[in-house]
């Protein structure tokens, strides 16, 4: 029989008159269901349930870990232009579907090792891990913006989005995430 997750332990059950162990009971306990619950709770704790991306807390934790390791990277703050008009015109349920579609487009445009999460509302933070190249940066920013400009269907509406992107580099040792977010926010508003 195949056993998934299990916990095992030895339990002493019998000693001789000198205190030496004579018999041991070996117990195996299946904890498959416990592990499934634990993994589900971990997923719920680290995931933005609307988009399926990292939630803000787990995304910030991952980026902070990269910064502590002094791993180079580029931080992109993306803000969807005129998103409020979608909620005002079509309602929040359509607005939510647009956010989900944008998250999917961003995920497809990035690598598995990159960190993407929704800061809130229509703002997303993307950490391009291990990158310093200006050419890579320009290509990635253009690909992200281009993917949003491609029309996508949301409910009965065909949408094209535009966005503003601000970028900051974590090349300097000791850079803090808050500083990078502030720098990328300034760059985004300039854009």
GROMACS .gro file of C-alpha atoms in nm:
model
  191
    1UNK     CA    1   0.000   0.000   0.000
    2UNK     CA    2   0.127   0.345  -0.093
    3UNK     CA    3   0.160   0.578   0.202
    4UNK     CA    4   0.172   0.953   0.141
    5UNK     CA    5   0.268   1.182   0.426
    6UNK     CA    6   0.331   0.992   0.746
    7UNK     CA    7   0.479   1.041   1.088
    8UNK     CA    8   0.676   0.761   1.254
    9UNK     CA    9   0.808   0.707   1.603
   10UNK     CA   10   0.958   0.439   1.826
   11UNK     CA   11   0.787   0.365   2.154
   12UNK     CA   12   0.980   0.163   2.417
   13UNK     CA   13   0.754  -0.107   2.560
   14UNK     CA   14   0.969  -0.356   2.751
   15UNK     CA   15   1.292  -0.345   2.957
   16UNK     CA   16   1.489  -0.621   3.127
   17UNK     CA   17   1.583  -0.620   3.497
   18UNK     CA   18   1.900  -0.415   3.413
   19UNK     CA   19   1.704  -0.142   3.239
   20UNK     CA   20   1.806  -0.247   2.888
   21UNK     CA   21   1.545  -0.209   2.619
   22UNK     CA   22   1.408  -0.541   2.499
   23UNK     CA   23   1.117  -0.449   2.274
   24UNK     CA   24   1.018  -0.143   2.081
   25UNK     CA   25   0.691  -0.063   1.911
   26UNK     CA   26   0.733   0.116   1.579
   27UNK     CA   27   0.430   0.329   1.492
   28UNK     CA   28   0.345   0.484   1.156
   29UNK     CA   29   0.065   0.737   1.147
   30UNK     CA   30  -0.077   0.860   0.817
   31UNK     CA   31  -0.104   1.240   0.823
   32UNK     CA   32  -0.205   1.288   0.458
   33UNK     CA   33  -0.526   1.478   0.544
   34UNK     CA   34  -0.343   1.693   0.800
   35UNK     CA   35  -0.081   1.787   0.537
   36UNK     CA   36  -0.352   1.867   0.280
   37UNK     CA   37  -0.522   2.100   0.531
   38UNK     CA   38  -0.186   2.258   0.618
   39UNK     CA   39  -0.102   2.316   0.249
   40UNK     CA   40  -0.448   2.463   0.185
   41UNK     CA   41  -0.411   2.702   0.479
   42UNK     CA   42  -0.064   2.802   0.357
   43UNK     CA   43  -0.204   2.867   0.007
   44UNK     CA   44  -0.487   3.078   0.151
   45UNK     CA   45  -0.243   3.274   0.368
   46UNK     CA   46  -0.008   3.356   0.077
   47UNK     CA   47  -0.248   3.405  -0.216
   48UNK     CA   48  -0.463   3.690  -0.340
   49UNK     CA   49  -0.784   3.492  -0.380
   50UNK     CA   50  -0.922   3.709  -0.659
   51UNK     CA   51  -0.619   3.693  -0.891
   52UNK     CA   52  -0.436   3.380  -0.779
   53UNK     CA   53  -0.114   3.584  -0.752
   54UNK     CA   54   0.087   3.624  -0.431
   55UNK     CA   55  -0.092   3.842  -0.182
   56UNK     CA   56   0.081   4.159  -0.068
   57UNK     CA   57   0.228   4.005   0.248
   58UNK     CA   58   0.382   3.701   0.080
   59UNK     CA   59   0.500   3.905  -0.221
   60UNK     CA   60   0.675   4.159   0.002
   61UNK     CA   61   0.828   3.875   0.203
   62UNK     CA   62   0.973   3.713  -0.112
   63UNK     CA   63   1.115   4.040  -0.243
   64UNK     CA   64   1.262   4.127   0.097
   65UNK     CA   65   1.432   3.785   0.099
   66UNK     CA   66   1.588   3.860  -0.243
   67UNK     CA   67   1.707   4.198  -0.117
   68UNK     CA   68   1.865   4.037   0.192
   69UNK     CA   69   2.047   3.791  -0.034
   70UNK     CA   70   2.164   4.096  -0.233
   71UNK     CA   71   2.010   3.947  -0.545
   72UNK     CA   72   1.985   4.214  -0.814
   73UNK     CA   73   1.647   4.291  -0.954
   74UNK     CA   74   1.418   4.546  -1.106
   75UNK     CA   75   1.099   4.651  -0.933
   76UNK     CA   76   0.811   4.758  -1.158
   77UNK     CA   77   0.506   4.933  -1.023
   78UNK     CA   78   0.219   4.905  -1.272
   79UNK     CA   79  -0.096   5.115  -1.241
   80UNK     CA   80  -0.386   5.059  -1.481
   81UNK     CA   81  -0.491   5.385  -1.645
   82UNK     CA   82  -0.852   5.501  -1.600
   83UNK     CA   83  -0.957   5.183  -1.423
   84UNK     CA   84  -1.212   5.368  -1.208
   85UNK     CA   85  -1.419   5.437  -1.520
   86UNK     CA   86  -1.463   5.060  -1.573
   87UNK     CA   87  -1.608   5.016  -1.224
   88UNK     CA   88  -1.823   5.328  -1.264
   89UNK     CA   89  -1.953   5.231  -1.610
   90UNK     CA   90  -1.988   4.852  -1.592
   91UNK     CA   91  -1.989   4.776  -1.218
   92UNK     CA   92  -1.747   4.618  -0.976
   93UNK     CA   93  -1.807   4.260  -1.092
   94UNK     CA   94  -1.680   4.353  -1.441
   95UNK     CA   95  -1.397   4.553  -1.279
   96UNK     CA   96  -1.296   4.242  -1.082
   97UNK     CA   97  -1.292   4.036  -1.403
   98UNK     CA   98  -1.070   4.297  -1.567
   99UNK     CA   99  -0.827   4.280  -1.271
  100UNK     CA  100  -0.820   3.899  -1.301
  101UNK     CA  101  -0.754   3.922  -1.677
  102UNK     CA  102  -0.474   4.175  -1.619
  103UNK     CA  103  -0.317   3.948  -1.355
  104UNK     CA  104  -0.323   3.658  -1.604
  105UNK     CA  105  -0.159   3.873  -1.872
  106UNK     CA  106   0.113   3.986  -1.630
  107UNK     CA  107   0.177   3.629  -1.520
  108UNK     CA  108   0.214   3.514  -1.881
  109UNK     CA  109   0.455   3.801  -1.952
  110UNK     CA  110   0.685   3.716  -1.660
  111UNK     CA  111   0.911   3.425  -1.568
  112UNK     CA  112   0.842   3.173  -1.293
  113UNK     CA  113   1.115   3.320  -1.072
  114UNK     CA  114   0.969   3.673  -1.092
  115UNK     CA  115   0.741   3.790  -0.811
  116UNK     CA  116   0.407   3.947  -0.904
  117UNK     CA  117   0.142   4.066  -0.664
  118UNK     CA  118  -0.144   4.312  -0.643
  119UNK     CA  119  -0.069   4.604  -0.416
  120UNK     CA  120  -0.436   4.692  -0.408
  121UNK     CA  121  -0.704   4.817  -0.641
  122UNK     CA  122  -0.553   4.836  -0.988
  123UNK     CA  123  -0.185   4.850  -0.887
  124UNK     CA  124   0.053   4.558  -0.931
  125UNK     CA  125   0.413   4.515  -0.820
  126UNK     CA  126   0.648   4.303  -1.027
  127UNK     CA  127   0.999   4.208  -0.918
  128UNK     CA  128   1.218   4.092  -1.206
  129UNK     CA  129   1.461   3.884  -1.007
  130UNK     CA  130   1.828   3.883  -1.104
  131UNK     CA  131   1.802   4.150  -1.373
  132UNK     CA  132   2.005   4.470  -1.417
  133UNK     CA  133   2.013   4.508  -1.793
  134UNK     CA  134   1.855   4.824  -1.932
  135UNK     CA  135   1.785   4.644  -2.260
  136UNK     CA  136   1.603   4.365  -2.074
  137UNK     CA  137   1.412   4.626  -1.876
  138UNK     CA  138   1.295   4.813  -2.186
  139UNK     CA  139   1.193   4.490  -2.358
  140UNK     CA  140   1.005   4.364  -2.049
  141UNK     CA  141   0.823   4.695  -1.989
  142UNK     CA  142   0.720   4.712  -2.355
  143UNK     CA  143   0.600   4.350  -2.346
  144UNK     CA  144   0.395   4.416  -2.031
  145UNK     CA  145   0.236   4.727  -2.179
  146UNK     CA  146   0.176   4.557  -2.515
  147UNK     CA  147   0.005   4.261  -2.348
  148UNK     CA  148  -0.240   4.502  -2.182
  149UNK     CA  149  -0.307   4.682  -2.512
  150UNK     CA  150  -0.417   4.356  -2.674
  151UNK     CA  151  -0.795   4.332  -2.653
  152UNK     CA  152  -0.941   4.080  -2.414
  153UNK     CA  153  -1.297   3.969  -2.350
  154UNK     CA  154  -1.448   4.035  -2.008
  155UNK     CA  155  -1.814   3.937  -1.975
  156UNK     CA  156  -1.983   4.093  -2.278
  157UNK     CA  157  -1.722   4.366  -2.310
  158UNK     CA  158  -1.409   4.378  -2.522
  159UNK     CA  159  -1.146   4.569  -2.324
  160UNK     CA  160  -0.813   4.724  -2.406
  161UNK     CA  161  -0.613   4.856  -2.111
  162UNK     CA  162  -0.325   5.091  -2.086
  163UNK     CA  163  -0.101   5.131  -1.787
  164UNK     CA  164   0.175   5.343  -1.642
  165UNK     CA  165   0.490   5.172  -1.520
  166UNK     CA  166   0.753   5.303  -1.282
  167UNK     CA  167   1.076   5.109  -1.237
  168UNK     CA  168   1.344   5.105  -0.968
  169UNK     CA  169   1.662   4.899  -0.944
  170UNK     CA  170   1.776   4.702  -0.639
  171UNK     CA  171   2.139   4.692  -0.750
  172UNK     CA  172   2.268   4.873  -0.439
  173UNK     CA  173   2.340   4.652  -0.135
  174UNK     CA  174   2.115   4.727   0.158
  175UNK     CA  175   1.828   4.860  -0.054
  176UNK     CA  176   1.497   4.843   0.132
  177UNK     CA  177   1.169   4.742  -0.033
  178UNK     CA  178   0.991   5.058   0.086
  179UNK     CA  179   1.260   5.270  -0.085
  180UNK     CA  180   1.220   5.077  -0.410
  181UNK     CA  181   0.842   5.111  -0.403
  182UNK     CA  182   0.874   5.485  -0.337
  183UNK     CA  183   1.123   5.525  -0.625
  184UNK     CA  184   0.909   5.324  -0.867
  185UNK     CA  185   0.599   5.520  -0.756
  186UNK     CA  186   0.774   5.849  -0.836
  187UNK     CA  187   0.883   5.711  -1.174
  188UNK     CA  188   0.530   5.586  -1.247
  189UNK     CA  189   0.372   5.925  -1.182
  190UNK     CA  190   0.636   6.087  -1.402
  191UNK     CA  191   0.536   5.841  -1.676
   0.00000   0.00000   0.00000
